[in-house]
C-alpha cells in the first residue's frame, strides 16, 4: 500500500468515501465537519483546500442563494427541497453520495487547470458559460425546490 502522504487529494477523498468510519465520519454532519476542518487546515498551511468549491457548486447548480457549500450540495442532491437541515437517513445517503461525486469532479477540474495553468476563476467562468448554453439533462438532479426555497 502506498503511503497516504503521497496520495493526491482525489485519492485521499476516494479513500474517505470508501471507509468513512475509519475517518470518524458516521453522518452527513460529520462529513461536512470533516471537510470544513480539512479546508481550514489547508488554508492555515498554504494549501488549496476547498478554495473555489462553493463557487463551483453554484456554477454547477446554475443558481445562487445564501447557503454555503453544504446547502448548495443539498440543493443539487434534493431537488424536491427539504424543510429542515435535519434530513432523513435516505436523504443523507443521497447528499453524501453526491457530495463525494461532486468533490471528485471539482478536484479533477482543478487538477487539470493547474496542469494547464488556468486560473480557478477562469474555470468557473468557463463552466458557467458551458452550462448556460446546454441542456444538462440532469434528470432528478434538476433544481425544483418546493420547501427550502432560495
mmCIF file with all atom_site columns, C-alpha atoms in Angstrom:
data_model
loop_
_atom_site.group_PDB
_atom_site.id
_atom_site.type_symbol
_atom_site.label_atom_id
_atom_site.label_alt_id
_atom_site.label_comp_id
_atom_site.label_asym_id
_atom_site.label_entity_id
_atom_site.label_seq_id
_atom_site.pdbx_PDB_ins_code
_atom_site.Cartn_x
_atom_site.Cartn_y
_atom_site.Cartn_z
_atom_site.occupancy
_atom_site.B_iso_or_equiv
_atom_site.pdbx_formal_charge
_atom_site.auth_seq_id
_atom_site.auth_comp_id
_atom_site.auth_asym_id
_atom_site.auth_atom_id
_atom_site.pdbx_PDB_model_num
ATOM 1   C CA . UNK A 1 1   ? 0.000   0.000  0.000   1.00 0.00 ? 1   UNK A CA 1
ATOM 2   C CA . UNK A 1 2   ? 1.245   3.457  -0.885  1.00 0.00 ? 2   UNK A CA 1
ATOM 3   C CA . UNK A 1 3   ? 1.938   5.968  1.824   1.00 0.00 ? 3   UNK A CA 1
ATOM 4   C CA . UNK A 1 4   ? -1.184  8.162  2.221   1.00 0.00 ? 4   UNK A CA 1
ATOM 5   C CA . UNK A 1 5   ? 1.117   11.202 2.402   1.00 0.00 ? 5   UNK A CA 1
ATOM 6   C CA . UNK A 1 6   ? 1.834   10.682 -1.313  1.00 0.00 ? 6   UNK A CA 1
ATOM 7   C CA . UNK A 1 7   ? -1.840  10.489 -2.366  1.00 0.00 ? 7   UNK A CA 1
ATOM 8   C CA . UNK A 1 8   ? -3.477  13.196 -4.431  1.00 0.00 ? 8   UNK A CA 1
ATOM 9   C CA . UNK A 1 9   ? -6.482  14.904 -2.902  1.00 0.00 ? 9   UNK A CA 1
ATOM 10  C CA . UNK A 1 10  ? -8.723  12.829 -5.176  1.00 0.00 ? 10  UNK A CA 1
ATOM 11  C CA . UNK A 1 11  ? -7.124  9.598  -3.955  1.00 0.00 ? 11  UNK A CA 1
ATOM 12  C CA . UNK A 1 12  ? -7.422  10.742 -0.354  1.00 0.00 ? 12  UNK A CA 1
ATOM 13  C CA . UNK A 1 13  ? -11.120 11.597 -0.633  1.00 0.00 ? 13  UNK A CA 1
ATOM 14  C CA . UNK A 1 14  ? -11.807 8.353  -2.543  1.00 0.00 ? 14  UNK A CA 1
ATOM 15  C CA . UNK A 1 15  ? -10.366 6.554  0.475   1.00 0.00 ? 15  UNK A CA 1
ATOM 16  C CA . UNK A 1 16  ? -12.569 8.605  2.806   1.00 0.00 ? 16  UNK A CA 1
ATOM 17  C CA . UNK A 1 17  ? -15.619 7.761  0.665   1.00 0.00 ? 17  UNK A CA 1
ATOM 18  C CA . UNK A 1 18  ? -14.813 4.045  0.804   1.00 0.00 ? 18  UNK A CA 1
ATOM 19  C CA . UNK A 1 19  ? -14.345 3.929  4.577   1.00 0.00 ? 19  UNK A CA 1
ATOM 20  C CA . UNK A 1 20  ? -15.974 6.934  6.293   1.00 0.00 ? 20  UNK A CA 1
ATOM 21  C CA . UNK A 1 21  ? -15.990 5.446  9.823   1.00 0.00 ? 21  UNK A CA 1
ATOM 22  C CA . UNK A 1 22  ? -12.230 4.992  9.614   1.00 0.00 ? 22  UNK A CA 1
ATOM 23  C CA . UNK A 1 23  ? -12.072 8.802  9.443   1.00 0.00 ? 23  UNK A CA 1
ATOM 24  C CA . UNK A 1 24  ? -14.602 9.319  12.247  1.00 0.00 ? 24  UNK A CA 1
ATOM 25  C CA . UNK A 1 25  ? -17.458 10.008 9.828   1.00 0.00 ? 25  UNK A CA 1
ATOM 26  C CA . UNK A 1 26  ? -20.782 8.449  10.804  1.00 0.00 ? 26  UNK A CA 1
ATOM 27  C CA . UNK A 1 27  ? -23.226 11.040 9.457   1.00 0.00 ? 27  UNK A CA 1
ATOM 28  C CA . UNK A 1 28  ? -23.578 13.788 6.887   1.00 0.00 ? 28  UNK A CA 1
ATOM 29  C CA . UNK A 1 29  ? -22.893 16.325 9.626   1.00 0.00 ? 29  UNK A CA 1
ATOM 30  C CA . UNK A 1 30  ? -19.638 14.505 10.452  1.00 0.00 ? 30  UNK A CA 1
ATOM 31  C CA . UNK A 1 31  ? -18.678 14.533 6.768   1.00 0.00 ? 31  UNK A CA 1
ATOM 32  C CA . UNK A 1 32  ? -19.385 18.253 6.425   1.00 0.00 ? 32  UNK A CA 1
ATOM 33  C CA . UNK A 1 33  ? -17.372 18.970 9.566   1.00 0.00 ? 33  UNK A CA 1
ATOM 34  C CA . UNK A 1 34  ? -14.526 16.783 8.314   1.00 0.00 ? 34  UNK A CA 1
ATOM 35  C CA . UNK A 1 35  ? -14.377 18.674 5.012   1.00 0.00 ? 35  UNK A CA 1
ATOM 36  C CA . UNK A 1 36  ? -14.570 22.044 6.748   1.00 0.00 ? 36  UNK A CA 1
ATOM 37  C CA . UNK A 1 37  ? -11.706 21.044 9.039   1.00 0.00 ? 37  UNK A CA 1
ATOM 38  C CA . UNK A 1 38  ? -9.720  19.796 6.054   1.00 0.00 ? 38  UNK A CA 1
ATOM 39  C CA . UNK A 1 39  ? -10.283 23.105 4.265   1.00 0.00 ? 39  UNK A CA 1
ATOM 40  C CA . UNK A 1 40  ? -9.296  25.185 7.297   1.00 0.00 ? 40  UNK A CA 1
ATOM 41  C CA . UNK A 1 41  ? -6.154  23.134 7.860   1.00 0.00 ? 41  UNK A CA 1
ATOM 42  C CA . UNK A 1 42  ? -5.158  23.597 4.218   1.00 0.00 ? 42  UNK A CA 1
ATOM 43  C CA . UNK A 1 43  ? -5.879  27.335 4.415   1.00 0.00 ? 43  UNK A CA 1
ATOM 44  C CA . UNK A 1 44  ? -3.752  27.686 7.513   1.00 0.00 ? 44  UNK A CA 1
ATOM 45  C CA . UNK A 1 45  ? -0.837  25.808 5.966   1.00 0.00 ? 45  UNK A CA 1
ATOM 46  C CA . UNK A 1 46  ? -0.937  27.363 2.485   1.00 0.00 ? 46  UNK A CA 1
ATOM 47  C CA . UNK A 1 47  ? -2.679  24.550 0.603   1.00 0.00 ? 47  UNK A CA 1
ATOM 48  C CA . UNK A 1 48  ? -5.612  24.984 -1.776  1.00 0.00 ? 48  UNK A CA 1
ATOM 49  C CA . UNK A 1 49  ? -8.058  23.037 0.385   1.00 0.00 ? 49  UNK A CA 1
ATOM 50  C CA . UNK A 1 50  ? -11.539 23.581 -0.993  1.00 0.00 ? 50  UNK A CA 1
ATOM 51  C CA . UNK A 1 51  ? -10.817 27.008 -2.449  1.00 0.00 ? 51  UNK A CA 1
ATOM 52  C CA . UNK A 1 52  ? -13.395 27.676 -5.151  1.00 0.00 ? 52  UNK A CA 1
ATOM 53  C CA . UNK A 1 53  ? -15.652 24.752 -4.096  1.00 0.00 ? 53  UNK A CA 1
ATOM 54  C CA . UNK A 1 54  ? -18.753 26.810 -3.261  1.00 0.00 ? 54  UNK A CA 1
ATOM 55  C CA . UNK A 1 55  ? -18.441 28.906 -6.425  1.00 0.00 ? 55  UNK A CA 1
ATOM 56  C CA . UNK A 1 56  ? -18.024 25.738 -8.472  1.00 0.00 ? 56  UNK A CA 1
ATOM 57  C CA . UNK A 1 57  ? -21.192 24.288 -6.885  1.00 0.00 ? 57  UNK A CA 1
ATOM 58  C CA . UNK A 1 58  ? -23.141 27.481 -7.604  1.00 0.00 ? 58  UNK A CA 1
ATOM 59  C CA . UNK A 1 59  ? -21.990 27.292 -11.219 1.00 0.00 ? 59  UNK A CA 1
ATOM 60  C CA . UNK A 1 60  ? -22.999 23.646 -11.358 1.00 0.00 ? 60  UNK A CA 1
ATOM 61  C CA . UNK A 1 61  ? -26.405 24.418 -9.886  1.00 0.00 ? 61  UNK A CA 1
ATOM 62  C CA . UNK A 1 62  ? -26.891 27.480 -12.062 1.00 0.00 ? 62  UNK A CA 1
ATOM 63  C CA . UNK A 1 63  ? -28.387 29.473 -9.212  1.00 0.00 ? 63  UNK A CA 1
ATOM 64  C CA . UNK A 1 64  ? -27.032 31.149 -6.098  1.00 0.00 ? 64  UNK A CA 1
ATOM 65  C CA . UNK A 1 65  ? -28.527 31.726 -2.678  1.00 0.00 ? 65  UNK A CA 1
ATOM 66  C CA . UNK A 1 66  ? -27.219 32.483 0.793   1.00 0.00 ? 66  UNK A CA 1
ATOM 67  C CA . UNK A 1 67  ? -26.378 28.849 1.615   1.00 0.00 ? 67  UNK A CA 1
ATOM 68  C CA . UNK A 1 68  ? -22.773 27.807 1.987   1.00 0.00 ? 68  UNK A CA 1
ATOM 69  C CA . UNK A 1 69  ? -21.413 24.800 0.161   1.00 0.00 ? 69  UNK A CA 1
ATOM 70  C CA . UNK A 1 70  ? -23.358 22.418 2.419   1.00 0.00 ? 70  UNK A CA 1
ATOM 71  C CA . UNK A 1 71  ? -26.658 23.927 1.292   1.00 0.00 ? 71  UNK A CA 1
ATOM 72  C CA . UNK A 1 72  ? -25.544 24.016 -2.342  1.00 0.00 ? 72  UNK A CA 1
ATOM 73  C CA . UNK A 1 73  ? -24.869 20.263 -2.256  1.00 0.00 ? 73  UNK A CA 1
ATOM 74  C CA . UNK A 1 74  ? -28.269 19.677 -0.644  1.00 0.00 ? 74  UNK A CA 1
ATOM 75  C CA . UNK A 1 75  ? -29.970 21.707 -3.390  1.00 0.00 ? 75  UNK A CA 1
ATOM 76  C CA . UNK A 1 76  ? -28.321 19.538 -6.032  1.00 0.00 ? 76  UNK A CA 1
ATOM 77  C CA . UNK A 1 77  ? -28.994 16.232 -4.265  1.00 0.00 ? 77  UNK A CA 1
ATOM 78  C CA . UNK A 1 78  ? -32.527 17.031 -3.086  1.00 0.00 ? 78  UNK A CA 1
ATOM 79  C CA . UNK A 1 79  ? -34.185 18.903 -5.954  1.00 0.00 ? 79  UNK A CA 1
ATOM 80  C CA . UNK A 1 80  ? -37.572 18.347 -4.318  1.00 0.00 ? 80  UNK A CA 1
ATOM 81  C CA . UNK A 1 81  ? -36.364 20.589 -1.481  1.00 0.00 ? 81  UNK A CA 1
ATOM 82  C CA . UNK A 1 82  ? -36.222 19.963 2.248   1.00 0.00 ? 82  UNK A CA 1
ATOM 83  C CA . UNK A 1 83  ? -37.890 21.549 5.235   1.00 0.00 ? 83  UNK A CA 1
ATOM 84  C CA . UNK A 1 84  ? -35.108 21.238 7.803   1.00 0.00 ? 84  UNK A CA 1
ATOM 85  C CA . UNK A 1 85  ? -31.368 20.752 7.982   1.00 0.00 ? 85  UNK A CA 1
ATOM 86  C CA . UNK A 1 86  ? -32.231 17.525 9.822   1.00 0.00 ? 86  UNK A CA 1
ATOM 87  C CA . UNK A 1 87  ? -32.959 15.294 6.847   1.00 0.00 ? 87  UNK A CA 1
ATOM 88  C CA . UNK A 1 88  ? -33.990 11.650 6.641   1.00 0.00 ? 88  UNK A CA 1
ATOM 89  C CA . UNK A 1 89  ? -31.380 8.879  6.519   1.00 0.00 ? 89  UNK A CA 1
ATOM 90  C CA . UNK A 1 90  ? -32.309 8.255  2.867   1.00 0.00 ? 90  UNK A CA 1
ATOM 91  C CA . UNK A 1 91  ? -31.758 11.926 2.040   1.00 0.00 ? 91  UNK A CA 1
ATOM 92  C CA . UNK A 1 92  ? -28.451 11.892 3.955   1.00 0.00 ? 92  UNK A CA 1
ATOM 93  C CA . UNK A 1 93  ? -27.302 8.959  1.830   1.00 0.00 ? 93  UNK A CA 1
ATOM 94  C CA . UNK A 1 94  ? -28.221 10.835 -1.372  1.00 0.00 ? 94  UNK A CA 1
ATOM 95  C CA . UNK A 1 95  ? -26.480 14.013 -0.247  1.00 0.00 ? 95  UNK A CA 1
ATOM 96  C CA . UNK A 1 96  ? -23.355 12.171 0.955   1.00 0.00 ? 96  UNK A CA 1
ATOM 97  C CA . UNK A 1 97  ? -23.059 10.129 -2.232  1.00 0.00 ? 97  UNK A CA 1
ATOM 98  C CA . UNK A 1 98  ? -23.474 13.148 -4.474  1.00 0.00 ? 98  UNK A CA 1
ATOM 99  C CA . UNK A 1 99  ? -21.108 15.194 -2.309  1.00 0.00 ? 99  UNK A CA 1
ATOM 100 C CA . UNK A 1 100 ? -18.267 12.722 -2.951  1.00 0.00 ? 100 UNK A CA 1
ATOM 101 C CA . UNK A 1 101 ? -19.066 12.605 -6.690  1.00 0.00 ? 101 UNK A CA 1
ATOM 102 C CA . UNK A 1 102 ? -19.111 16.398 -6.968  1.00 0.00 ? 102 UNK A CA 1
ATOM 103 C CA . UNK A 1 103 ? -15.972 16.771 -4.878  1.00 0.00 ? 103 UNK A CA 1
ATOM 104 C CA . UNK A 1 104 ? -14.116 14.348 -7.140  1.00 0.00 ? 104 UNK A CA 1
ATOM 105 C CA . UNK A 1 105 ? -15.302 16.214 -10.242 1.00 0.00 ? 105 UNK A CA 1
ATOM 106 C CA . UNK A 1 106 ? -14.288 19.556 -8.721  1.00 0.00 ? 106 UNK A CA 1
ATOM 107 C CA . UNK A 1 107 ? -10.829 18.276 -7.786  1.00 0.00 ? 107 UNK A CA 1
ATOM 108 C CA . UNK A 1 108 ? -10.353 16.695 -11.237 1.00 0.00 ? 108 UNK A CA 1
ATOM 109 C CA . UNK A 1 109 ? -11.144 20.009 -12.916 1.00 0.00 ? 109 UNK A CA 1
ATOM 110 C CA . UNK A 1 110 ? -8.869  21.863 -10.525 1.00 0.00 ? 110 UNK A CA 1
ATOM 111 C CA . UNK A 1 111 ? -6.025  19.387 -11.157 1.00 0.00 ? 111 UNK A CA 1
ATOM 112 C CA . UNK A 1 112 ? -6.494  19.765 -14.911 1.00 0.00 ? 112 UNK A CA 1
ATOM 113 C CA . UNK A 1 113 ? -6.496  23.545 -14.584 1.00 0.00 ? 113 UNK A CA 1
ATOM 114 C CA . UNK A 1 114 ? -3.328  23.520 -12.501 1.00 0.00 ? 114 UNK A CA 1
ATOM 115 C CA . UNK A 1 115 ? -1.736  21.342 -15.162 1.00 0.00 ? 115 UNK A CA 1
ATOM 116 C CA . UNK A 1 116 ? -2.662  23.864 -17.826 1.00 0.00 ? 116 UNK A CA 1
ATOM 117 C CA . UNK A 1 117 ? -2.035  26.870 -15.529 1.00 0.00 ? 117 UNK A CA 1
ATOM 118 C CA . UNK A 1 118 ? -5.637  28.027 -15.979 1.00 0.00 ? 118 UNK A CA 1
ATOM 119 C CA . UNK A 1 119 ? -6.942  30.037 -13.024 1.00 0.00 ? 119 UNK A CA 1
ATOM 120 C CA . UNK A 1 120 ? -9.863  28.834 -10.902 1.00 0.00 ? 120 UNK A CA 1
ATOM 121 C CA . UNK A 1 121 ? -11.962 31.915 -11.781 1.00 0.00 ? 121 UNK A CA 1
ATOM 122 C CA . UNK A 1 122 ? -11.373 31.125 -15.461 1.00 0.00 ? 122 UNK A CA 1
ATOM 123 C CA . UNK A 1 123 ? -12.517 27.536 -14.924 1.00 0.00 ? 123 UNK A CA 1
ATOM 124 C CA . UNK A 1 124 ? -15.654 28.682 -13.118 1.00 0.00 ? 124 UNK A CA 1
ATOM 125 C CA . UNK A 1 125 ? -16.436 31.250 -15.816 1.00 0.00 ? 125 UNK A CA 1
ATOM 126 C CA . UNK A 1 126 ? -15.920 28.587 -18.473 1.00 0.00 ? 126 UNK A CA 1
ATOM 127 C CA . UNK A 1 127 ? -18.224 26.141 -16.668 1.00 0.00 ? 127 UNK A CA 1
ATOM 128 C CA . UNK A 1 128 ? -20.910 28.805 -16.224 1.00 0.00 ? 128 UNK A CA 1
ATOM 129 C CA . UNK A 1 129 ? -20.764 29.521 -19.934 1.00 0.00 ? 129 UNK A CA 1
ATOM 130 C CA . UNK A 1 130 ? -20.932 25.818 -20.838 1.00 0.00 ? 130 UNK A CA 1
ATOM 131 C CA . UNK A 1 131 ? -23.854 25.103 -18.513 1.00 0.00 ? 131 UNK A CA 1
ATOM 132 C CA . UNK A 1 132 ? -25.754 28.201 -19.607 1.00 0.00 ? 132 UNK A CA 1
ATOM 133 C CA . UNK A 1 133 ? -25.649 27.078 -23.247 1.00 0.00 ? 133 UNK A CA 1
ATOM 134 C CA . UNK A 1 134 ? -26.635 23.441 -22.931 1.00 0.00 ? 134 UNK A CA 1
ATOM 135 C CA . UNK A 1 135 ? -29.367 21.283 -21.515 1.00 0.00 ? 135 UNK A CA 1
ATOM 136 C CA . UNK A 1 136 ? -27.568 19.310 -18.842 1.00 0.00 ? 136 UNK A CA 1
ATOM 137 C CA . UNK A 1 137 ? -30.324 16.682 -18.744 1.00 0.00 ? 137 UNK A CA 1
ATOM 138 C CA . UNK A 1 138 ? -29.680 16.150 -15.050 1.00 0.00 ? 138 UNK A CA 1
ATOM 139 C CA . UNK A 1 139 ? -32.954 14.328 -14.584 1.00 0.00 ? 139 UNK A CA 1
ATOM 140 C CA . UNK A 1 140 ? -33.639 14.057 -10.870 1.00 0.00 ? 140 UNK A CA 1
ATOM 141 C CA . UNK A 1 141 ? -30.815 16.466 -10.032 1.00 0.00 ? 141 UNK A CA 1
ATOM 142 C CA . UNK A 1 142 ? -32.535 19.401 -11.769 1.00 0.00 ? 142 UNK A CA 1
ATOM 143 C CA . UNK A 1 143 ? -33.324 22.024 -9.131  1.00 0.00 ? 143 UNK A CA 1
ATOM 144 C CA . UNK A 1 144 ? -37.029 22.455 -8.335  1.00 0.00 ? 144 UNK A CA 1
ATOM 145 C CA . UNK A 1 145 ? -37.151 23.308 -4.653  1.00 0.00 ? 145 UNK A CA 1
ATOM 146 C CA . UNK A 1 146 ? -40.577 23.338 -3.071  1.00 0.00 ? 146 UNK A CA 1
ATOM 147 C CA . UNK A 1 147 ? -39.790 23.699 0.591   1.00 0.00 ? 147 UNK A CA 1
ATOM 148 C CA . UNK A 1 148 ? -36.278 25.120 1.216   1.00 0.00 ? 148 UNK A CA 1
ATOM 149 C CA . UNK A 1 149 ? -36.609 27.941 -1.286  1.00 0.00 ? 149 UNK A CA 1
ATOM 150 C CA . UNK A 1 150 ? -33.697 30.119 -2.238  1.00 0.00 ? 150 UNK A CA 1
#
